[in-house]
Tab-separated table of C-alpha atoms in Angstrom:
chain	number	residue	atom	x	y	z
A	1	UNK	CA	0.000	0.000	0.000
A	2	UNK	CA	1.016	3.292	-0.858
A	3	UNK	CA	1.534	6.093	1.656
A	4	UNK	CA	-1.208	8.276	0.136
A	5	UNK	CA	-3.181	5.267	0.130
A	6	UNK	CA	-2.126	4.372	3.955
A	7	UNK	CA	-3.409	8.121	4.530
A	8	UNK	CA	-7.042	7.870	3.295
A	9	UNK	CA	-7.458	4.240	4.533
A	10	UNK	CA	-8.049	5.599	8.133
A	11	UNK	CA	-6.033	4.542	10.934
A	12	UNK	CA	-3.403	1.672	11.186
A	13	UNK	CA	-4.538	-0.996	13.644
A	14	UNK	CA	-1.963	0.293	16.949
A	15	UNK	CA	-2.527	3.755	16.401
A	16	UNK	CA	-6.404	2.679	16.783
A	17	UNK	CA	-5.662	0.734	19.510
A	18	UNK	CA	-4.190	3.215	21.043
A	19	UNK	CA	-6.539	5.502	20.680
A	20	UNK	CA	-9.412	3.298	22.045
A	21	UNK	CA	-7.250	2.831	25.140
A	22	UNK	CA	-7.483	6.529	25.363
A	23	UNK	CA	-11.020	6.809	25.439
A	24	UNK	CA	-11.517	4.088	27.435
A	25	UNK	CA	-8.952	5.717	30.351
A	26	UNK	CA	-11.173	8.832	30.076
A	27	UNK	CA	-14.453	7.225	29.861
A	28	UNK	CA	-13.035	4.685	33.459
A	29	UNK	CA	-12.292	7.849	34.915
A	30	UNK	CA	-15.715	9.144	34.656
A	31	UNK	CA	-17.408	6.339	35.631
A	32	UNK	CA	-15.235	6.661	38.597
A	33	UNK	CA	-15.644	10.499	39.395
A	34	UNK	CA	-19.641	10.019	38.646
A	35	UNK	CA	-19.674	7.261	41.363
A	36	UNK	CA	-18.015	9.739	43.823
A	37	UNK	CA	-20.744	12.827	43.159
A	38	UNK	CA	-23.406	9.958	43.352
A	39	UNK	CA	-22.457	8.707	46.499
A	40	UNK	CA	-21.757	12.075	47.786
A	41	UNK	CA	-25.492	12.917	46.425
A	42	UNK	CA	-26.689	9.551	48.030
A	43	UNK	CA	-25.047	10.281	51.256
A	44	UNK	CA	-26.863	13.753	51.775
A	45	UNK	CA	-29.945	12.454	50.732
A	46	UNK	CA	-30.309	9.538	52.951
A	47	UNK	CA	-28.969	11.289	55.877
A	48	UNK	CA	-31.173	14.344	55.744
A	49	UNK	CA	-34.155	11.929	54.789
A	50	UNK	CA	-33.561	9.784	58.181
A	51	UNK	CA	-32.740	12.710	60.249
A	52	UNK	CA	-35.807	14.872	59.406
A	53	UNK	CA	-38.475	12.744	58.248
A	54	UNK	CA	-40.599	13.409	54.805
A	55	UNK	CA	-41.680	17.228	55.572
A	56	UNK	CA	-38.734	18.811	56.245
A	57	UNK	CA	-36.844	16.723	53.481
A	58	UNK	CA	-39.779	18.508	51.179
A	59	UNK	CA	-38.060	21.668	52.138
A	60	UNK	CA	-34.675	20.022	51.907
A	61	UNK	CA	-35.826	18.980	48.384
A	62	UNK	CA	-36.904	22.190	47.229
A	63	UNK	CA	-33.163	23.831	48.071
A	64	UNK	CA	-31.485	21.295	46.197
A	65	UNK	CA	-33.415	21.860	43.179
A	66	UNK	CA	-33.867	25.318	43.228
A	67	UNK	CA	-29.652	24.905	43.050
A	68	UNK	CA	-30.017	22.337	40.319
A	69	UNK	CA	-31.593	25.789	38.143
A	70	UNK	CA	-28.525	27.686	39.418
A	71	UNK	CA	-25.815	25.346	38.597
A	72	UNK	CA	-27.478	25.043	35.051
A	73	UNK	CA	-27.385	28.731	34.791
A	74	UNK	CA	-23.753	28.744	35.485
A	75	UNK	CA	-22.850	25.499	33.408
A	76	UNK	CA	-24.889	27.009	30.056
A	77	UNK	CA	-22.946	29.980	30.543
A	78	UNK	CA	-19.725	28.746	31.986
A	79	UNK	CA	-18.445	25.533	31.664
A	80	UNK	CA	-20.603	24.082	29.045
A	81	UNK	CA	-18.913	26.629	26.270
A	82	UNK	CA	-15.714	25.153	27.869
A	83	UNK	CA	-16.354	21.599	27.180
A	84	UNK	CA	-17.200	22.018	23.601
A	85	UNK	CA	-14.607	24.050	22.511
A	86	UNK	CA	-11.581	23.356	24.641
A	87	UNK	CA	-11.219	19.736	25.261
A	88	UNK	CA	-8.359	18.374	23.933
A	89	UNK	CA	-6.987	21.832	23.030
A	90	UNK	CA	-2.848	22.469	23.946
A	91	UNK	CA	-2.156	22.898	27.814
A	92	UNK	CA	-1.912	26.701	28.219
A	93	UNK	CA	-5.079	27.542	26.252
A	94	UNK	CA	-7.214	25.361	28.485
A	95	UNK	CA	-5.682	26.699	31.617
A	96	UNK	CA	-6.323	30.399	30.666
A	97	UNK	CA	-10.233	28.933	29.489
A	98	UNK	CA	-10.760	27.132	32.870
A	99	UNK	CA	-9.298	30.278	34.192
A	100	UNK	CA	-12.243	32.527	32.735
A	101	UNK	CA	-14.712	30.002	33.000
A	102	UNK	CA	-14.562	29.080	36.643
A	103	UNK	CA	-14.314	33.169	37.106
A	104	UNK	CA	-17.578	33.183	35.132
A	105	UNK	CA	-19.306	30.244	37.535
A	106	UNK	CA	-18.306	31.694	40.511
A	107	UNK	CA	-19.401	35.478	39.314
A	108	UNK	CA	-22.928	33.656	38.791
A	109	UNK	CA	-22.562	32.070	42.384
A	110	UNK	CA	-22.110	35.175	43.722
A	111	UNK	CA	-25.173	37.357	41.952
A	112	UNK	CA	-27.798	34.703	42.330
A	113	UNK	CA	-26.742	33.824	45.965
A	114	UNK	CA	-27.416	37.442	46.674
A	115	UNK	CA	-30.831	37.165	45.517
A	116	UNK	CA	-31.237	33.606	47.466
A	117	UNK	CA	-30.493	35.412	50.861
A	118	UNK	CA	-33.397	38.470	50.547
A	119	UNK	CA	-35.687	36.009	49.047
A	120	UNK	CA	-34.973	33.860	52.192
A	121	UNK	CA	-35.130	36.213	54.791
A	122	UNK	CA	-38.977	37.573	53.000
A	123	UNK	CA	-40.185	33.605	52.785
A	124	UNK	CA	-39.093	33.008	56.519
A	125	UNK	CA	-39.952	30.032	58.301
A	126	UNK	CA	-37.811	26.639	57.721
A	127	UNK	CA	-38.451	27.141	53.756
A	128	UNK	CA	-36.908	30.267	54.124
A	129	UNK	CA	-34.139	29.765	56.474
A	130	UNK	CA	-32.978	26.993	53.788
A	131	UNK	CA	-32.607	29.730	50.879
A	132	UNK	CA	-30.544	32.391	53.338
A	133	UNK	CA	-28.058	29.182	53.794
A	134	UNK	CA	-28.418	28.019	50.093
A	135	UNK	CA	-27.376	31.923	48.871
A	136	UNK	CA	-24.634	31.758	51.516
A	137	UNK	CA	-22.993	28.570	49.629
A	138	UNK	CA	-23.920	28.976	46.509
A	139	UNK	CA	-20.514	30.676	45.383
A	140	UNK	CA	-18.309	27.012	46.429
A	141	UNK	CA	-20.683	24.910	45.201
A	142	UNK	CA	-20.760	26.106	41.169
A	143	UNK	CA	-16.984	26.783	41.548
A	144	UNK	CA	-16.637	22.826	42.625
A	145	UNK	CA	-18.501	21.910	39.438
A	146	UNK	CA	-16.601	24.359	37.549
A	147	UNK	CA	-13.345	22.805	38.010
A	148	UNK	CA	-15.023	19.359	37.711
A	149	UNK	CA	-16.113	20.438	33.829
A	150	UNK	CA	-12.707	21.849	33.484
A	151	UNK	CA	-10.971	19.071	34.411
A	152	UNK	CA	-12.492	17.082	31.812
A	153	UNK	CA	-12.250	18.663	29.488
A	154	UNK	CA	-8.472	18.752	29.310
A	155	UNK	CA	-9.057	14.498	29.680
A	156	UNK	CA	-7.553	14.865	33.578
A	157	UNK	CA	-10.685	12.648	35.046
A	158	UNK	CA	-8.618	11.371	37.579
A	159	UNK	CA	-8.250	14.912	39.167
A	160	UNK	CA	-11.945	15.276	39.495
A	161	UNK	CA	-12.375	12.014	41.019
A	162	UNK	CA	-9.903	13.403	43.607
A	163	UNK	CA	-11.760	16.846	44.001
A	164	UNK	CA	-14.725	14.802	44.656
A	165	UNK	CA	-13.149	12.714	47.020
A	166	UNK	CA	-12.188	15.456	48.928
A	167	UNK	CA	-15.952	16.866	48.601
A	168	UNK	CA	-16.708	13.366	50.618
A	169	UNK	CA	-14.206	13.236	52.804
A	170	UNK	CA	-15.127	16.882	53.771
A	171	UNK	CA	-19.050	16.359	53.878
A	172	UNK	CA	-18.581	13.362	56.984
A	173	UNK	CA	-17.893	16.277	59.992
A	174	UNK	CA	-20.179	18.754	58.319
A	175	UNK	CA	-23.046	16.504	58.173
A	176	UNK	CA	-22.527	15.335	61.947
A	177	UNK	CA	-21.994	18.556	63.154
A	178	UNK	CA	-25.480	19.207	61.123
A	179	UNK	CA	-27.358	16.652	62.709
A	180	UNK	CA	-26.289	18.068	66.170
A	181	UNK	CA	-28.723	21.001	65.266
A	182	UNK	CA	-31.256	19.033	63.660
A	183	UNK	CA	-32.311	21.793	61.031
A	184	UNK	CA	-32.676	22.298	57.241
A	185	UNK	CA	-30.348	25.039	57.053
A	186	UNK	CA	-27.716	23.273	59.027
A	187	UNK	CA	-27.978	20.481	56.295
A	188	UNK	CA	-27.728	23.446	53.473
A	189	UNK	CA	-24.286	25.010	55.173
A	190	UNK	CA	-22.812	21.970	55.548
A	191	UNK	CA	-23.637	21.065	52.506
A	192	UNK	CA	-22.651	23.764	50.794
A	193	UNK	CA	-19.232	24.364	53.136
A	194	UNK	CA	-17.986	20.756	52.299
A	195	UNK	CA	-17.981	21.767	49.042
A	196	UNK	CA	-16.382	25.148	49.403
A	197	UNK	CA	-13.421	22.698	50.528
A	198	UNK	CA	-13.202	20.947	47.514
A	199	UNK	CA	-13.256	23.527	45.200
A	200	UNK	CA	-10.322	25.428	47.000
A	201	UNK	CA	-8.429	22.610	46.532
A	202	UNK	CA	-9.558	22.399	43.143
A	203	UNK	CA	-7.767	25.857	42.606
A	204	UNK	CA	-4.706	23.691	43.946
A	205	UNK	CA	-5.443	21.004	41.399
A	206	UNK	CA	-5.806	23.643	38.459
A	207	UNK	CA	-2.641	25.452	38.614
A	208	UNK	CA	-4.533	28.665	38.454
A	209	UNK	CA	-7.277	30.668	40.075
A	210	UNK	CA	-10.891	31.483	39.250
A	211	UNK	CA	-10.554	34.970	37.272
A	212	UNK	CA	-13.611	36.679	38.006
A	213	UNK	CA	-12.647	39.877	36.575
A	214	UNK	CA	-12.477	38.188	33.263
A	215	UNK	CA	-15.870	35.998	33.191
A	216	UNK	CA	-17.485	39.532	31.352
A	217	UNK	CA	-15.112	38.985	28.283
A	218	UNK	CA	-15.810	35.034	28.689
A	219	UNK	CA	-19.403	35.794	28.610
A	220	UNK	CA	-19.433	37.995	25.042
A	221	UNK	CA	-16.718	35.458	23.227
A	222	UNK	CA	-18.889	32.589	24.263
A	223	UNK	CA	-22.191	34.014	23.697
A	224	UNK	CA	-23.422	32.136	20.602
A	225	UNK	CA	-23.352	28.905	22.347
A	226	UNK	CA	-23.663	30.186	26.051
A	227	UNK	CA	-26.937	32.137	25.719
A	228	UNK	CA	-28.527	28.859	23.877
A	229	UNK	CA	-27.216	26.851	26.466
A	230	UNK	CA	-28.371	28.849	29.534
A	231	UNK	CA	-32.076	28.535	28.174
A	232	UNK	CA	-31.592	25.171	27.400
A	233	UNK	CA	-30.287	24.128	30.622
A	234	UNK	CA	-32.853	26.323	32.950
A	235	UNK	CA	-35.644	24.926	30.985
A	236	UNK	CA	-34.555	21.523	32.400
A	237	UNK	CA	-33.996	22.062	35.914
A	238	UNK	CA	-36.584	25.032	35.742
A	239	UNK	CA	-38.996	22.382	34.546
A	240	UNK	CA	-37.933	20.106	37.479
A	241	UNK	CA	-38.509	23.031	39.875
A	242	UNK	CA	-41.431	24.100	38.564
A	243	UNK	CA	-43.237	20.038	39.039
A	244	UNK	CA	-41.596	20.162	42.355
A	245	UNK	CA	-43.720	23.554	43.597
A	246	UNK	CA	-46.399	22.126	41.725
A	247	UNK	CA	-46.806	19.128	43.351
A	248	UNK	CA	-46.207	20.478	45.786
A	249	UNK	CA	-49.171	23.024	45.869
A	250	UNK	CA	-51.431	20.111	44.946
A	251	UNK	CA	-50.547	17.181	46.879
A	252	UNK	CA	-48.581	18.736	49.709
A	253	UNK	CA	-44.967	18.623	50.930
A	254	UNK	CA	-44.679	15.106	51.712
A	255	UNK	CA	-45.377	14.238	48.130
A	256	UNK	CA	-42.518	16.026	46.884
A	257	UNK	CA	-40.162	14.079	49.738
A	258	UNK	CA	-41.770	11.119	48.022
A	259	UNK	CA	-40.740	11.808	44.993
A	260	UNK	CA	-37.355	12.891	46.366
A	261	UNK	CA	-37.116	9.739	47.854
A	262	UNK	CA	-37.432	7.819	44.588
A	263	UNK	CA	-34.986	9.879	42.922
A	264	UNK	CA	-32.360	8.842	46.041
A	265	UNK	CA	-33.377	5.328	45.348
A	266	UNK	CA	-31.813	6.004	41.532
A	267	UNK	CA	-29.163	7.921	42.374
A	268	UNK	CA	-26.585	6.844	40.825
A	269	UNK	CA	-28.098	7.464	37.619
A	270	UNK	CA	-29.852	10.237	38.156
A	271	UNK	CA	-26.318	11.698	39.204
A	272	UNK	CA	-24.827	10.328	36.125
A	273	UNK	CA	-27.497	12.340	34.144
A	274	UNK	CA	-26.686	15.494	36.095
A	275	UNK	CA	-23.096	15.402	35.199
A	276	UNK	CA	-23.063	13.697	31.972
A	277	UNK	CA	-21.937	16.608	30.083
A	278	UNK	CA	-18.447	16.453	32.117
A	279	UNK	CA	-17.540	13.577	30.188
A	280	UNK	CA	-19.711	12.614	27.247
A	281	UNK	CA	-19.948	15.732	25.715
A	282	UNK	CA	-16.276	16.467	25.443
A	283	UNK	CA	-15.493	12.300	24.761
A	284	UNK	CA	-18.314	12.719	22.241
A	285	UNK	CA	-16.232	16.033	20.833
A	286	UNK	CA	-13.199	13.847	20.463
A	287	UNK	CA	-14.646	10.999	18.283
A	288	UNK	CA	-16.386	14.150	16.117
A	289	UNK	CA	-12.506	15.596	15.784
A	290	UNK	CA	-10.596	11.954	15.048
A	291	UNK	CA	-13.055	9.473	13.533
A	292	UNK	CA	-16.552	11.801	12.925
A	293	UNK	CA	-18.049	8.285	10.971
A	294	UNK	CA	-18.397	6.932	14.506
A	295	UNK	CA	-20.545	9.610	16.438
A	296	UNK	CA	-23.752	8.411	16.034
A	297	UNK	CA	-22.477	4.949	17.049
A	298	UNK	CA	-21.069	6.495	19.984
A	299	UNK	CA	-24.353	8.075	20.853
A	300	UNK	CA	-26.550	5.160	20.594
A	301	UNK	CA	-24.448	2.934	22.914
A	302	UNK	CA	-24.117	5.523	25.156
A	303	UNK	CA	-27.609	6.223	25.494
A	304	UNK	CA	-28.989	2.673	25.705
A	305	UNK	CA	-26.035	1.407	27.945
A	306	UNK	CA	-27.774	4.161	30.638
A	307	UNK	CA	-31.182	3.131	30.047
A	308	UNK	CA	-30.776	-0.587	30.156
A	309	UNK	CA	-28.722	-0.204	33.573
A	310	UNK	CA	-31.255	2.289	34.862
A	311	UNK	CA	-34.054	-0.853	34.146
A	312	UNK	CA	-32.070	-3.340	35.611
A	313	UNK	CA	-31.618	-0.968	38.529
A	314	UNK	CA	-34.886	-0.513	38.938
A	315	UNK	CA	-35.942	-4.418	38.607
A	316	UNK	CA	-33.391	-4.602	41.940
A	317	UNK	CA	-34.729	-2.060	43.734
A	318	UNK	CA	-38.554	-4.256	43.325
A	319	UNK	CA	-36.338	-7.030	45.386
A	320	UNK	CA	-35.407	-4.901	48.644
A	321	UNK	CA	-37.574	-5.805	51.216
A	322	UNK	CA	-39.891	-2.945	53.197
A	323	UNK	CA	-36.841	-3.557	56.130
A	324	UNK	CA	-34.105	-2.558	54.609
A	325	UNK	CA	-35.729	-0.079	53.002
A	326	UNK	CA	-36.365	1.856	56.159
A	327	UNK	CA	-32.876	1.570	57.179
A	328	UNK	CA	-32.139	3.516	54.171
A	329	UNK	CA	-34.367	6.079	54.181
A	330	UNK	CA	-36.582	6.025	57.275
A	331	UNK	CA	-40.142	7.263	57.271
A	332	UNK	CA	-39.624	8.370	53.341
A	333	UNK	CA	-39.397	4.558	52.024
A	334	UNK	CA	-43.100	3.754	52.353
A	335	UNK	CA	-44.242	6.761	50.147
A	336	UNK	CA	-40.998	6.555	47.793
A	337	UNK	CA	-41.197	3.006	47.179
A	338	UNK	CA	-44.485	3.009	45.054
A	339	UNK	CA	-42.747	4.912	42.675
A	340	UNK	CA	-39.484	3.075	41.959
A	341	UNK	CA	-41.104	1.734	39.064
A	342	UNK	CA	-42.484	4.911	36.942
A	343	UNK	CA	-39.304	6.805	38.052
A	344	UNK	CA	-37.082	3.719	36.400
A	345	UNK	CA	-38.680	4.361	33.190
A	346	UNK	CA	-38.449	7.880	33.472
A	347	UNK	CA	-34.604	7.701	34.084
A	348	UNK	CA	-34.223	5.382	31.447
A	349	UNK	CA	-35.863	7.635	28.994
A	350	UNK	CA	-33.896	10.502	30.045
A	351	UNK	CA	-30.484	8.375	29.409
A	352	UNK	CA	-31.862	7.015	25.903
A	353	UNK	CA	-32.120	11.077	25.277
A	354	UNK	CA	-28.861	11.573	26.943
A	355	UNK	CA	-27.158	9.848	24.299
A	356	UNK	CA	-28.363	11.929	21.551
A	357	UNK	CA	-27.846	15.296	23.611
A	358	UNK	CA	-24.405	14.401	23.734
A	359	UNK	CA	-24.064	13.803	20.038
A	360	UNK	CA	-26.109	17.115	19.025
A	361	UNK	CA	-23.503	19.164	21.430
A	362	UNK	CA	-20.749	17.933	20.005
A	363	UNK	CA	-22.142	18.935	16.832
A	364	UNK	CA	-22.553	22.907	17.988
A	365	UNK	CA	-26.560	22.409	16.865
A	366	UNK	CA	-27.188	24.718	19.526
A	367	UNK	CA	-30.391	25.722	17.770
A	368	UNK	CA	-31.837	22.032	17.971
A	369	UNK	CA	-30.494	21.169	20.872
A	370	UNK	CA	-32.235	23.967	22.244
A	371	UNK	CA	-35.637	22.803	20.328
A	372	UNK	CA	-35.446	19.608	21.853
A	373	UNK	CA	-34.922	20.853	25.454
A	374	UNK	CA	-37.767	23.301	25.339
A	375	UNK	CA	-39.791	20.604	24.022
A	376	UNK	CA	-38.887	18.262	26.644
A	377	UNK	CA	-39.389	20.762	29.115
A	378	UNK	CA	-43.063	21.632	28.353
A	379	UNK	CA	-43.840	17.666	28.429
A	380	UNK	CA	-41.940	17.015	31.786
A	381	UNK	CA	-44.303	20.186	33.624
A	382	UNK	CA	-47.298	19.074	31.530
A	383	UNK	CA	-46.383	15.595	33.039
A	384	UNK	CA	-45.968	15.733	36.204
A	385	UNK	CA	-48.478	18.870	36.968
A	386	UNK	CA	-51.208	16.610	34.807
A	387	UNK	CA	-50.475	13.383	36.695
A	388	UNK	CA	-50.668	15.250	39.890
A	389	UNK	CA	-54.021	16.843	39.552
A	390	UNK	CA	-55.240	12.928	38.337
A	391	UNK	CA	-53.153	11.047	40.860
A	392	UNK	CA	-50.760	12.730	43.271
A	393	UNK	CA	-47.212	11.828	43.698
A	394	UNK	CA	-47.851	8.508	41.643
A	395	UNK	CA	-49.740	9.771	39.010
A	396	UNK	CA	-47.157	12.700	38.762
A	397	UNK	CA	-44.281	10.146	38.122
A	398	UNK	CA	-45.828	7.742	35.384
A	399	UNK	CA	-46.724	11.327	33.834
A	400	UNK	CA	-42.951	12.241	34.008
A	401	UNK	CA	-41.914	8.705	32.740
A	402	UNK	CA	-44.265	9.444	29.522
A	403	UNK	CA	-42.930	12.707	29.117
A	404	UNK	CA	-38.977	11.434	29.197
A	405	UNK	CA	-39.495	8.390	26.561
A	406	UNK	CA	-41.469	10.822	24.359
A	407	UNK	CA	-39.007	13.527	24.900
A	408	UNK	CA	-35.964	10.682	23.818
A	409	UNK	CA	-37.623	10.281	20.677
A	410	UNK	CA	-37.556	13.727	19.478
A	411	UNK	CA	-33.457	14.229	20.712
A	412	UNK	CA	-32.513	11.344	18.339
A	413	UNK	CA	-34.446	12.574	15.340
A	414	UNK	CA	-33.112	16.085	15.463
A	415	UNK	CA	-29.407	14.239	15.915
A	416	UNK	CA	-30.268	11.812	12.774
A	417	UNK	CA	-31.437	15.010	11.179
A	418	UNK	CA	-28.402	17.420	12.282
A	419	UNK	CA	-25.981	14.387	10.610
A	420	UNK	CA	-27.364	14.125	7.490
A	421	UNK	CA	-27.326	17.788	6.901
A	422	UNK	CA	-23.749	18.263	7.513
A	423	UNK	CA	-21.321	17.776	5.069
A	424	UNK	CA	-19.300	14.488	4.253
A	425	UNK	CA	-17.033	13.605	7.229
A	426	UNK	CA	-13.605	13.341	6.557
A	427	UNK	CA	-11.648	10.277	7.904
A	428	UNK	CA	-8.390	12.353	9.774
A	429	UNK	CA	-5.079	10.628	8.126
A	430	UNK	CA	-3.627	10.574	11.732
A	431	UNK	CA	-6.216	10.696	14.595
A	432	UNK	CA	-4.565	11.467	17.894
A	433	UNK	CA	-4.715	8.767	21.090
């Protein structure tokens, strides 16, 4: 074979090899990290859950998802921009990004935590005391995630495994020291203050600082994808927040800590979801840059891999007796156990779509990535408002689940449709490892 023949044959059969290795490292390292934030997630969950019983983890419930809006305000501005343009880029032109982009997650911390506290202090009561703490921490907790985005991007997984290590590690005396005052907002702060710990280590990890003064000029460079990505992420966990009120305004507190419950009984998936832009999006921006003819096989086994494990999950959970059940999560396990079953197909739905998201970021289709979301968005409120009004906390869930599948569908035409419109991919003469 001739060498301009070796050159548009595609890659020789170590430097493949290689290069699967590669991926594989990454995509370990991930898998790893994701099993850290989950337990971490898992840990806090369970712990607040037994400590405070199924009303005041409602309240608990509606902090941590009013932050889920907030950390995907920061991420669509922030760190999302980061991952699809600077992964895999030369050393010191991701440091200066994560730089800027950390700068720009912590500037976000800062503004919308100043909102949280007012808002807080005019709710009052427990509900309110839990937004005062959640504006307090706010700031640590995106700049955590920031580096954890960061990290991955450059293909260092291994350091945000650590950082979230250290997140653990941290979280053990804050959460005792919490349940020696027995409140929400004690959870919150030391909640939030574990995580403070890991992300100034995370500075340590990063070699540089969080540049603040520089997130404005972040902001207007990454603006075409940021501002697409900020509605596109809020309309997510905005839609989450927005069932969670809801349900809670028609079925009461203790249905949302129901339906909190269930999502603890799924965690690791559900956290897997959460993050899954730290490492799919930017492995999925790698197999676009060094064989593109592979994406969409890359999307479709990463989507079904999650939603055949979140089944099988599921199918186990059916198995655990009522007994250990209640070790786990106390007085929340009766109510959150009757939904393990609509909130496995849910998840699984949502990981089929994953798949696809991943592929259609990759791809900068902003535009129909942004289609999708919105469109998901309406059916998970419609969903889980409708099934409330019919059937509470259950009927809210199997509404959710239908939403999610539906919702799956729609993310994996718009990626078959955003492939065949590009041009021809080009098979790289030397891919990189």
């Amino acid at each position: 074979m001739t060498t301009e023949e070796e050159k548009t044959a595609g890659p020789t059969g170590p430097v493949r090899s290689a290069g699967r290795r590669a991926t594989a490292g990454r995509l370990t390292w991930g898998l790893a990290d994701q099993a850290a934030s989950s337990l971490t997630n898992f840990a806090v969950g369970l712990y607040v859950a037994r400590s405070l019983g199924l009303g005041a983890f409602g309240v608990f419930s509606l902090a941590w998802l009013t932050y889920g809006v907030v950390l995907n305000v920061a991420r669509g501005l922030a760190t999302d921009p980061l991952v699809v343009r600077f992964s895999g880029v030369a050393e010191g032109v991701w440091r200066a990004a994560a730089g800027r982009a950390s700068g720009a997650a912590l500037g976000v911390g800062t503004v919308l935590g100043a909102v949280s506290v007012p808002a807080g202090l005019g709710l009052g009561g427990p509900v309110g005391s839990a937004f005062v703490c959640l504006g307090v921490v706010l700031p640590g907790l995106l700049l955590q995630d920031a580096w954890r985005f960061a990290f991955f991007a450059a293909g260092a997984g291994r350091k945000a495994f650590v950082n979230d290590l250290v997140w653990g590690l941290a979280l053990v005396p804050a959460l005792l020291a919490a349940a020696r005052v027995g409140t929400v907002a004690a959870f919150v702060l030391a909640w939030g203050a574990s995580a403070a710990v890991a992300a100034g280590y995370g500075c340590l990890q990063c070699g540089t600082p969080p540049r603040p003064a520089r997130a404005p000029g972040w902001l207007r460079e990454q603006r075409d994808l940021g501002l697409r990505y900020l509605v596109e992420n809020v309309s997510l966990s905005g839609a989450a927040q927005l069932r969670a009120y809801g349900l809670g305004a028609i079925a009461g507190v203790g249905a949302v800590g129901a339906v909190r419950g269930a999502e603890l009984l799924l965690g690791p998936f559900l956290a897997v979801l959460m993050g899954l832009s730290l490492v799919t999006v930017a492995e999925a921006a790698r197999v676009l840059r060094r064989a593109p003819h592979r994406l969409a096989r890359f999307c479709f086994l990463l989507g079904g891999g999650q939603a055949l494990a979140a089944l099988l999950w599921g199918a186990a959970l059916l198995l655990v007796p009522d007994r250990a059940g209640e070790l786990l999560l106390g007085g929340v396990w009766a109510a959150a156990a009757q939904l393990v079953v609509p909130a496995a197909v849910g998840v699984a739905g949502a990981g089929l779509g994953t798949g696809a998201a991943a592929g259609l970021r990759a791809l900068a289709a902003a535009r129909r990535s942004l289609r999708c979301q919105l469109f998901a968005s309406v059916c998970y409120v419609g969903g889980g408002l409708g099934g409330a009004a019919a059937g509470g906390a259950l009927g809210s869930a199997w509404g959710v689940a239908a939403a999610t599948v539906v919702s799956s569908g729609v993310w994996w035409l718009e990626l078959r449709s955003a492939l065949r419109h590009r041009p021809p991919f080009p098979r790289p003469a030397n891919p990189l490892p």
